[in-house]
Coordinates of C-alpha atoms in Angstrom, one line a residue:
X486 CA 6.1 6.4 23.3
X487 CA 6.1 5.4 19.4
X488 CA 3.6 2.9 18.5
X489 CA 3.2 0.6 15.6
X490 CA 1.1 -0.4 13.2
X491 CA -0.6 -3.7 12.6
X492 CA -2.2 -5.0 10.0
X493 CA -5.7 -5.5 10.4
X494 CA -6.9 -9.1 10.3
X495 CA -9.7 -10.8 9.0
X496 CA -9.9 -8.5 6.1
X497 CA -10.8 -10.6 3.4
X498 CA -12.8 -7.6 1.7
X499 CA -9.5 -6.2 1.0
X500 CA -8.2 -9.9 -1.2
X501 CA -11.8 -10.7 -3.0
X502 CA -11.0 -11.1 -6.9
X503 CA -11.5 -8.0 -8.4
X504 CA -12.4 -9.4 -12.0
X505 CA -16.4 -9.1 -12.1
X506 CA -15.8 -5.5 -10.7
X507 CA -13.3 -4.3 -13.2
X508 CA -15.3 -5.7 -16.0
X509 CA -17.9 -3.7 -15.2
X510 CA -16.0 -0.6 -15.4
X511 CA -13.8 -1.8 -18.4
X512 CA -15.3 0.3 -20.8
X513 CA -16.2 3.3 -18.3
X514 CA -14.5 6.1 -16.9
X515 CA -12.1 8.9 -18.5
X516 CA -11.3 8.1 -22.4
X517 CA -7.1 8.5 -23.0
X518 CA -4.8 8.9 -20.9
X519 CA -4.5 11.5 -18.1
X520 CA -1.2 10.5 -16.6
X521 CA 0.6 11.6 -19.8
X522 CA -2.3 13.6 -21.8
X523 CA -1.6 16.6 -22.6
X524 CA -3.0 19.7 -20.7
X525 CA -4.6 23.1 -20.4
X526 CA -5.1 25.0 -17.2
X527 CA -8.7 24.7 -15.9
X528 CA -8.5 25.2 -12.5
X529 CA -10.2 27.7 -9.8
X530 CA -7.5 28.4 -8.2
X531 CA -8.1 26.4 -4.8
X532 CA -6.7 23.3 -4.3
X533 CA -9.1 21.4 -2.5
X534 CA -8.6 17.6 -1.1
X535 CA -11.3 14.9 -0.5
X536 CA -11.3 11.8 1.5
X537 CA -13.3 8.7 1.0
X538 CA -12.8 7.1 4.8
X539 CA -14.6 3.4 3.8
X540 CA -14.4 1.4 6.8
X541 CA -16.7 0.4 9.2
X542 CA -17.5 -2.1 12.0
X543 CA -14.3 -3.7 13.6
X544 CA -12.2 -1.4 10.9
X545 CA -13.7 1.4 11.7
X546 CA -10.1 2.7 13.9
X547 CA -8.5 2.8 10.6
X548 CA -10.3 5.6 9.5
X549 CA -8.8 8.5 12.3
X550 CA -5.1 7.9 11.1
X551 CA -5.5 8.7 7.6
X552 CA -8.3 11.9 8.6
X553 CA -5.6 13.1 10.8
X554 CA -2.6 12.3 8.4
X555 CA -4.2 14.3 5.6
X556 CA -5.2 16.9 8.1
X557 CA -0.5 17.3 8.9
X558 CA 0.4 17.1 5.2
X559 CA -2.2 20.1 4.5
X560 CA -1.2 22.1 7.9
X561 CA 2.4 21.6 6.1
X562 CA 1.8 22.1 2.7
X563 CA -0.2 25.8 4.2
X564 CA 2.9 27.0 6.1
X565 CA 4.8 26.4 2.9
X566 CA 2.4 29.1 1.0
X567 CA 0.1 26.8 0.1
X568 CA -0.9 26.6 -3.5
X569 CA -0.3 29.4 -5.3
X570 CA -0.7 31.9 -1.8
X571 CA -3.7 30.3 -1.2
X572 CA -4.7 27.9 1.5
X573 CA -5.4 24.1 0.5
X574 CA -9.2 22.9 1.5
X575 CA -9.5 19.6 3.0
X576 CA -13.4 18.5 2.6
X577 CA -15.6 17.1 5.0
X578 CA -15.5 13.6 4.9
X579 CA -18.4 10.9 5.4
X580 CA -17.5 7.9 6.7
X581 CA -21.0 6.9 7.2
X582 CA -21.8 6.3 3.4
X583 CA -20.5 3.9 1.0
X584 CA -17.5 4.5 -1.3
X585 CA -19.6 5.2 -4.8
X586 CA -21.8 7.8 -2.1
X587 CA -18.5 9.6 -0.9
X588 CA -17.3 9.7 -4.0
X589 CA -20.2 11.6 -5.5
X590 CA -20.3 14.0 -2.4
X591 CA -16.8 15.0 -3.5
X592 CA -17.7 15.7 -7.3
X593 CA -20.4 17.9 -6.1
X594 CA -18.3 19.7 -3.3
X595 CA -15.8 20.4 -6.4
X596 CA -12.8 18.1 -5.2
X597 CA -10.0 18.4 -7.2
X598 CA -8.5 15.0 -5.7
X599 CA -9.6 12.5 -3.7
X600 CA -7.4 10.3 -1.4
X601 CA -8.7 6.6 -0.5
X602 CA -10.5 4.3 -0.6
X603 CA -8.7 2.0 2.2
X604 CA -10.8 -1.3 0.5
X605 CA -9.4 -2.8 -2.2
X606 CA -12.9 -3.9 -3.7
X607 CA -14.3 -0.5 -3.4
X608 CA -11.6 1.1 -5.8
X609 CA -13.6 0.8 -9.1
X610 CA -17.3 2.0 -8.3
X611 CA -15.2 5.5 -6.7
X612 CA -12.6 5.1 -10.3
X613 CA -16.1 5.0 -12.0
X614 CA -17.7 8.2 -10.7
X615 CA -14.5 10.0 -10.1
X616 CA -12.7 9.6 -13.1
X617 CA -15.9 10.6 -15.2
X618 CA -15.6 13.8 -13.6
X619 CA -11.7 13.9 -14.3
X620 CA -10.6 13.5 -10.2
X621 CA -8.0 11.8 -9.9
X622 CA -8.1 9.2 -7.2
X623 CA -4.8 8.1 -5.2
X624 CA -5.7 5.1 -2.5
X625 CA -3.3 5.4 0.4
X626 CA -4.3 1.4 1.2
X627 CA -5.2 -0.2 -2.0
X628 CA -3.5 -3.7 -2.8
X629 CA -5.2 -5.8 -4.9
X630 CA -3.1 -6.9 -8.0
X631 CA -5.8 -6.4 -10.4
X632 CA -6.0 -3.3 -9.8
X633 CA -2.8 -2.4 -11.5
X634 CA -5.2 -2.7 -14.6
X635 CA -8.5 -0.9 -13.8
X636 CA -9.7 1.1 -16.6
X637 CA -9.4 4.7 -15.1
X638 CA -8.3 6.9 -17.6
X639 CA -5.1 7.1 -16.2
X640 CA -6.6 8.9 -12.9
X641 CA -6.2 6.3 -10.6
X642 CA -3.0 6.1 -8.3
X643 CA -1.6 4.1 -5.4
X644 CA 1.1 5.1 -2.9
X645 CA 0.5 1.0 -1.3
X646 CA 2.1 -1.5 -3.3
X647 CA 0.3 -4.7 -4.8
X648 CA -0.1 -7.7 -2.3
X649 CA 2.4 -9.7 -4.8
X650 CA 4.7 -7.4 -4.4
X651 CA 5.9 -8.9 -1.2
X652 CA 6.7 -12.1 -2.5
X653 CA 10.1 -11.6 -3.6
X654 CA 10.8 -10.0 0.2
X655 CA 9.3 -14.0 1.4
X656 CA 11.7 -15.5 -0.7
X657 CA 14.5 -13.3 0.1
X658 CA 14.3 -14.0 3.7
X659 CA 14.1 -17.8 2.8
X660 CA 17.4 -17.9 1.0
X661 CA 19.4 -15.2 3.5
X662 CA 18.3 -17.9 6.2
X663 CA 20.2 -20.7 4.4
X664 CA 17.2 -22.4 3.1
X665 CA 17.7 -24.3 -0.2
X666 CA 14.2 -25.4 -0.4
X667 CA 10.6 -23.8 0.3
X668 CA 7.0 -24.7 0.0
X669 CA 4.4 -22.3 0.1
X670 CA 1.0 -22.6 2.3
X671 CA -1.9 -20.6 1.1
X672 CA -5.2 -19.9 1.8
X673 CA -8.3 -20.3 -0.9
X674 CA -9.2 -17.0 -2.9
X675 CA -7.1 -14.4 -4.8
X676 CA -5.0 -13.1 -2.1
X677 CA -3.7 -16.3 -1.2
X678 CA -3.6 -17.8 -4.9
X679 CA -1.6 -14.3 -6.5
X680 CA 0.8 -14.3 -3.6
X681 CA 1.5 -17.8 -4.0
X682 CA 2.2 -17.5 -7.4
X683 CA 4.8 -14.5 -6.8
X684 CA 6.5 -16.4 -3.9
X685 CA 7.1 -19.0 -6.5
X686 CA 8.3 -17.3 -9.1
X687 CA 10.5 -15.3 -7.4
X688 CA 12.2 -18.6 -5.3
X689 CA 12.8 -20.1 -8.2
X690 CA 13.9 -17.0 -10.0
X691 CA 16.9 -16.8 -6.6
X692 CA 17.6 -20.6 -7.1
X693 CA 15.3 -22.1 -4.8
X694 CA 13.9 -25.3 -5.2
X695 CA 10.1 -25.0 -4.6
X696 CA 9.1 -27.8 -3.4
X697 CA 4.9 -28.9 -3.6
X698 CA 2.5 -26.4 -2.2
X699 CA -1.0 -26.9 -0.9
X700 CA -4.3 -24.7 -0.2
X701 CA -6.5 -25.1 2.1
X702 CA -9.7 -23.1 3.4
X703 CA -10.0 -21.7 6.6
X704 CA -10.5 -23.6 9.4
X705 CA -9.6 -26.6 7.5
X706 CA -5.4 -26.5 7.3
X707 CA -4.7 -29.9 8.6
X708 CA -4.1 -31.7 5.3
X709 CA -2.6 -28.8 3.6
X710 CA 0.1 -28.9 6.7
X711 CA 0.7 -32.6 6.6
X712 CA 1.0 -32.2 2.8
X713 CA 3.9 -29.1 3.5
X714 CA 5.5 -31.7 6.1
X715 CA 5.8 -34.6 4.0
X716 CA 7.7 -32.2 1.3
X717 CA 10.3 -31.4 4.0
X718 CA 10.9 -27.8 3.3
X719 CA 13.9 -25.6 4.9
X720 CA 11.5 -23.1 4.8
X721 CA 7.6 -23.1 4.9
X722 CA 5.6 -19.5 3.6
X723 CA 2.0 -19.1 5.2
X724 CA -0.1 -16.7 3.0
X725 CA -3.2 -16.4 4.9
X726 CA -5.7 -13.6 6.6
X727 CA -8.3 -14.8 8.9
X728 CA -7.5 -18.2 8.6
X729 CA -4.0 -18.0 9.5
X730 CA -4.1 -19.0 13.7
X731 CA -5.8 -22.1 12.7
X732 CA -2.6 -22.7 10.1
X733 CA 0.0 -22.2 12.0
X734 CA -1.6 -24.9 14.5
X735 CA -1.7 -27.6 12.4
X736 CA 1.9 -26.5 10.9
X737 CA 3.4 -26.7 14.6
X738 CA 1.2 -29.7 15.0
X739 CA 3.0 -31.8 11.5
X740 CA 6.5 -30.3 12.7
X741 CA 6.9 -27.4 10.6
X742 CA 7.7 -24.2 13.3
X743 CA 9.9 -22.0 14.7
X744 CA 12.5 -20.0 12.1
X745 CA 11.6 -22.5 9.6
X746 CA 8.2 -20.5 9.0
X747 CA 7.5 -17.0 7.3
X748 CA 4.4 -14.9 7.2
X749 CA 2.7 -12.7 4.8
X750 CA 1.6 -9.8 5.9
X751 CA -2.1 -11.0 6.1
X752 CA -1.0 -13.5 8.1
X753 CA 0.9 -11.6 11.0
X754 CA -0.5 -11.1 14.4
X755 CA 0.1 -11.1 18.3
X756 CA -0.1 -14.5 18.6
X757 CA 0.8 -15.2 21.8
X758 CA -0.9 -18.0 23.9
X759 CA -3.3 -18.5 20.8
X760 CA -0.3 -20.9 20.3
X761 CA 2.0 -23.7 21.4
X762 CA 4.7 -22.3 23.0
X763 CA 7.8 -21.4 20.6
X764 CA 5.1 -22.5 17.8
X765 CA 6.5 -18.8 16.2
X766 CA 9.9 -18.8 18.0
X767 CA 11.8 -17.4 15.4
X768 CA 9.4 -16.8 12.4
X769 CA 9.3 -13.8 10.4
X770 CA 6.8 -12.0 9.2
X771 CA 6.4 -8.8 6.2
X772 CA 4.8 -6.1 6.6
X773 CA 4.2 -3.4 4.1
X774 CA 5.6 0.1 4.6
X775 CA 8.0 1.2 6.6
X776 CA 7.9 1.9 10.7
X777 CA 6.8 5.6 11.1
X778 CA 9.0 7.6 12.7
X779 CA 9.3 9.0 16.2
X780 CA 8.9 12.3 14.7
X781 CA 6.1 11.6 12.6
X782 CA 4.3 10.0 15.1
X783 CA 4.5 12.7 17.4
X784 CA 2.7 14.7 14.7
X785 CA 0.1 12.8 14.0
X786 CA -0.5 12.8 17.9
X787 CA -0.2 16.4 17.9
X788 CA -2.9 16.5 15.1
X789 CA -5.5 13.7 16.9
X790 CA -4.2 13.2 20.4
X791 CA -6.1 10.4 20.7
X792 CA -4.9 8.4 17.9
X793 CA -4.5 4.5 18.5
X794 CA -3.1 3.2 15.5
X795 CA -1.4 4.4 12.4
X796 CA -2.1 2.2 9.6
X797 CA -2.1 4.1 6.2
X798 CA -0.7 7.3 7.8
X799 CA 2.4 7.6 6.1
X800 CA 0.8 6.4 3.0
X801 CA -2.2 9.2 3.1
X802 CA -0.1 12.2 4.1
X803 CA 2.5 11.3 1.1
X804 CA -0.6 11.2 -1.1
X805 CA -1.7 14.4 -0.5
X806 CA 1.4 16.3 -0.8
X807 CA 2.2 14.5 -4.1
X808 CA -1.1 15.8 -5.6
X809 CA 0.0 19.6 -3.8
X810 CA 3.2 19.0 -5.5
X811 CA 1.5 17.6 -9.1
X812 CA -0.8 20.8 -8.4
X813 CA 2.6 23.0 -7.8
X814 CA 4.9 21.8 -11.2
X815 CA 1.1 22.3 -13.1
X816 CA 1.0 26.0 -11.7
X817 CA -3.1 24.6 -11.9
X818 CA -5.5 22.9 -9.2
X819 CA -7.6 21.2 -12.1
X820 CA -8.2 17.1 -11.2
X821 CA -7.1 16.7 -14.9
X822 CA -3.8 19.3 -14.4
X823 CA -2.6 16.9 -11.0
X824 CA -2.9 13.5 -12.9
X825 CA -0.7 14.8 -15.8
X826 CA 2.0 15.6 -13.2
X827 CA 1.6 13.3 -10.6
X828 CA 4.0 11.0 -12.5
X829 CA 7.3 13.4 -12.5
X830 CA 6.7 14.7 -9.3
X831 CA 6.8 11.2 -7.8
X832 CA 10.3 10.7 -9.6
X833 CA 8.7 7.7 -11.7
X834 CA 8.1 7.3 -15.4
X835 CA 5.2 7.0 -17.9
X836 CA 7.1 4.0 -19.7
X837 CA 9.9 1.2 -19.4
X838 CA 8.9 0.8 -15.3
X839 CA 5.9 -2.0 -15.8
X840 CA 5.3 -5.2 -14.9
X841 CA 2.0 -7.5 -16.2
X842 CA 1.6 -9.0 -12.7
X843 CA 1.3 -5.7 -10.2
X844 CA 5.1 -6.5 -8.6
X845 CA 7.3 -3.8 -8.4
X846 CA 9.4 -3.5 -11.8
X847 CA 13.3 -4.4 -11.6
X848 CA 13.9 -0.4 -12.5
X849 CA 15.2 -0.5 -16.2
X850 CA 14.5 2.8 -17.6
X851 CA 13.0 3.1 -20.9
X852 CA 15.5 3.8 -23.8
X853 CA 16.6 6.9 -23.8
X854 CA 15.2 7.7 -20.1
X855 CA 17.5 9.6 -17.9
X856 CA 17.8 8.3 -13.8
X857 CA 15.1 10.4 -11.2
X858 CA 17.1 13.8 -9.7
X859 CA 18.2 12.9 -6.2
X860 CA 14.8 13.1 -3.9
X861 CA 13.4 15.7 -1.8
X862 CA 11.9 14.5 1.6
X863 CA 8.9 17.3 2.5
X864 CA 6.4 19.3 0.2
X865 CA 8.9 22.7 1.3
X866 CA 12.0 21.4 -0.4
X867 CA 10.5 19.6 -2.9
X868 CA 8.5 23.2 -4.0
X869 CA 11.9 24.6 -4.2
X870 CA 13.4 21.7 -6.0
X871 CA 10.7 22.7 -8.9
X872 CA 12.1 26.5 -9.3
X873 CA 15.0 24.8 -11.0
X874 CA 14.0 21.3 -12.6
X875 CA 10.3 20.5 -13.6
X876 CA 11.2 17.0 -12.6
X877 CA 11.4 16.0 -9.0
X878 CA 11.7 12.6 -7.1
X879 CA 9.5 13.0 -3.7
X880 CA 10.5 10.3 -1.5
X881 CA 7.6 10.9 1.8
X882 CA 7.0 9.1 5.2
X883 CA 6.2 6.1 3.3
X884 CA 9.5 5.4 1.6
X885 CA 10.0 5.8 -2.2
X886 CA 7.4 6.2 -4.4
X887 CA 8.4 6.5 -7.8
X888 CA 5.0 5.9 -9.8
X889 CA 4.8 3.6 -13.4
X890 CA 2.4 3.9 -16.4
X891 CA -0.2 2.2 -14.2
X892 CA -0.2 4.6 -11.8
X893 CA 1.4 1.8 -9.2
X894 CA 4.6 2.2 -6.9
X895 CA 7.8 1.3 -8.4
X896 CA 9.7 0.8 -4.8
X897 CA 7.6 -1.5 -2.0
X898 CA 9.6 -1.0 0.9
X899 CA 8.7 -3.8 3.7
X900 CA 9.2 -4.1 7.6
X901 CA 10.6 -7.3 8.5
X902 CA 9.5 -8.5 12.0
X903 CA 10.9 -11.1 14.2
X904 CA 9.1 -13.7 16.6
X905 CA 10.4 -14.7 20.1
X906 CA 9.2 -17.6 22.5
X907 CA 6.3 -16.0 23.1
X908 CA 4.9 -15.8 19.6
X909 CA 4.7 -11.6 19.8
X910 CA 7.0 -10.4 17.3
X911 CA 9.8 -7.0 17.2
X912 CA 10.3 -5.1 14.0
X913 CA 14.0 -5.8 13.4
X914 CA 15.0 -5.2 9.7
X915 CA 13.6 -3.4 6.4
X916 CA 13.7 -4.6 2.8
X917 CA 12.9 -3.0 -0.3
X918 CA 11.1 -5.1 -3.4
X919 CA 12.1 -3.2 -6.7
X920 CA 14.1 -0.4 -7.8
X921 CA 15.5 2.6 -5.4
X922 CA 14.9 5.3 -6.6

């Protein structure tokens, strides 16, 4: 039976401001620009994958579906030939350490890429050590929006989009409902405070009137939901994590339930009797990525029959065949050779594709820029795409890809669930924030 993913809660790791920690590494890492450098051969002719697998505790579950979706895309990539006739290495992860201690494991073990971290606030101490040694680093989970601008050296990817890229799928779902007016409900810290901002923007970019907003902390929503009541919205946006129960309490409690409420993605959950009755019915909620597949779960089963969840599947196994493909169009395994051509492979561009905020760009290519080739779904076709054009446009498990100059998805494809009376919801539609590629 196909399962589906959910969203962990309570990670509030994952939203923390990133600003202290990208200072730090501001003036570290790789000097130029490896994503468009140019470069020579270097390689030893074995491609060989690393993960850093950085969660622990209560996350700890998130960690088998990415070991086992890394562990399909390099079965795959082998029965295609592997690189160059050889077979690709996956190394032996260590869950046990930190991020920065993984990281240096991999440099020593003579990784050629590294896939992950899953923690947005562990991204720059692994940039730091990885990109000194010229590794590129593509996080299959990473989606803090500052992050868009970590100094890397052009070796760090991400095949998640930024939090904020979601919030022109909230407002989307506000105005296809009828709504003329929206106020948006956040939590305190980055995550809540960036998202809110894109929600905004992107209302009253559609014509929406947005009307006042409010914070609040966790635990303490009451005023925040009275404030949101008074404003009498159409439609009311909760960006929380683990404060979002308590939220959606006091909402139901000033009024404000039912369709007339939309979740972020930190924010959805099995609510069930943790609320009123029909406190959720009708309520949507976004989540990032799109439903795996029947087919691709049965896969990842085959791989680790005991896999419970598949959170960052998709997004790992379409990281590691990009960097096989990157490693394929380079005709070299070097870290340095796969960041170069990670870019074309993806069917993004270098230039013309950016935004300043982390959101998925509206798709205008630079002058002059010519649209992707039409895309190739598995690491097999794609190979033989690049017998006959250099550039291809991989489109994976995860949806689109199609990376920019910062190394960030260009498409953010979201699943759009539905809540009934009994505040569990059912995946019913998919919406894509940016271009198609």
């Amino acid at each position: 039976m196909p399962f589906y993913r959910f969203p962990v809660r309570g990670r509030a790791a994952l939203a923390v401001s990133l600003g202290a920690v990208l200072a730090v590494t501001a003036c570290s890492g790789a000097g130029g620009n490896a994503r468009v450098d140019p470069v020579e051969a270097s390689g030893d002719g074995v491609l060989r994958v690393g993960l850093i697998l950085d969660n622990t505790g209560g996350n700890a579950f998130l960690n088998a579906p990415q070991l086992a979706a890394a562990k399909l895309a390099i079965q795959e990539i082998n029965a295609a030939g592997g690189h160059k006739g050889r077979p690709v290495e996956l190394l032996p992860a260590h869950p046990d350490q930190e991020a920065a201690g993984q990281a240096k494991d991999l440099v020593a073990a003579k990784a050629d890429v590294v896939i992950g971290p899953t923690d947005s606030s562990h991204a720059a101490a692994a940039v730091d050590i990885l990109s000194h040694a010229r590794i590129p680093l593509i996080s299959p989970a990473n989606t803090a929006a500052a992050l868009s601008g970590i100094a890397s050296g052009g070796y760090y990817f991400r095949t998640a989009a930024a939090d904020v890229a979601q919030g022109p799928v909230l407002a989307k779902l506000a105005k296809d409902a009828g709504a003329a007016s929206i106020t948006v409900v956040y939590q305190e810290g980055a995550y809540g405070k960036d998202l809110s901002a894109a929600v905004t923007k992107a209302a009253q970019q559609s014509g929406l009137t947005v009307l006042p907003g409010a914070a609040f902390k966790p635990g303490a929503a009451a005023e925040a939901a009275r404030s949101a009541a008074k404003a009498s919205p159409d439609a009311v946006v909760l960006v929380a994590r683990e404060g979002a129960q308590g939220a959606l309490a006091e909402l139901n409690n000033s009024g404000l339930r039912g369709s007339k409420i939309l979740l972020s993605d930190g924010a959805f959950a099995r609510y069930g009797s943790g609320l009123p009755s029909r406190a959720l019915d009708g309520a949507r909620a976004v989540v990032p990525g799109q439903l795996p597949t029947a087919a691709f779960q049965g896969k990842l089963l085959a791989v680790d029959p005991s896999l419970k969840d598949v959170s960052y599947a998709a997004e790992t196994y379409d990281a590691v065949t990009l960097a096989a493909l990157a490693a394929a169009r380079a005709q070299d395994d070097a870290g340095r050779s796969i960041a170069a051509n990670l870019v074309p492979v993806s069917g993004g561009a270098a230039s013309g594709r950016t935004t300043s905020d982390g959101t998925p760009s509206a798709g205008t290519p630079a002058p002059g820029a010519t649209a992707p080739p039409a895309p190739c779904l598995t690491y097999k076709e794609c190979l033989g795409g690049l017998a006959a054009n250099p550039d291809i446009n991989y489109d994976g498990e995860s949806g689109p890809v199609a990376f920019d100059a910062n190394g960030d998805i260009t498409t953010a494809v979201f699943s759009v669930f539905t809540y009934g009376p009994e505040n569990n919801p059912t995946p019913t539609v998919r919406e894509t924030a940016g271009h198609s590629s």
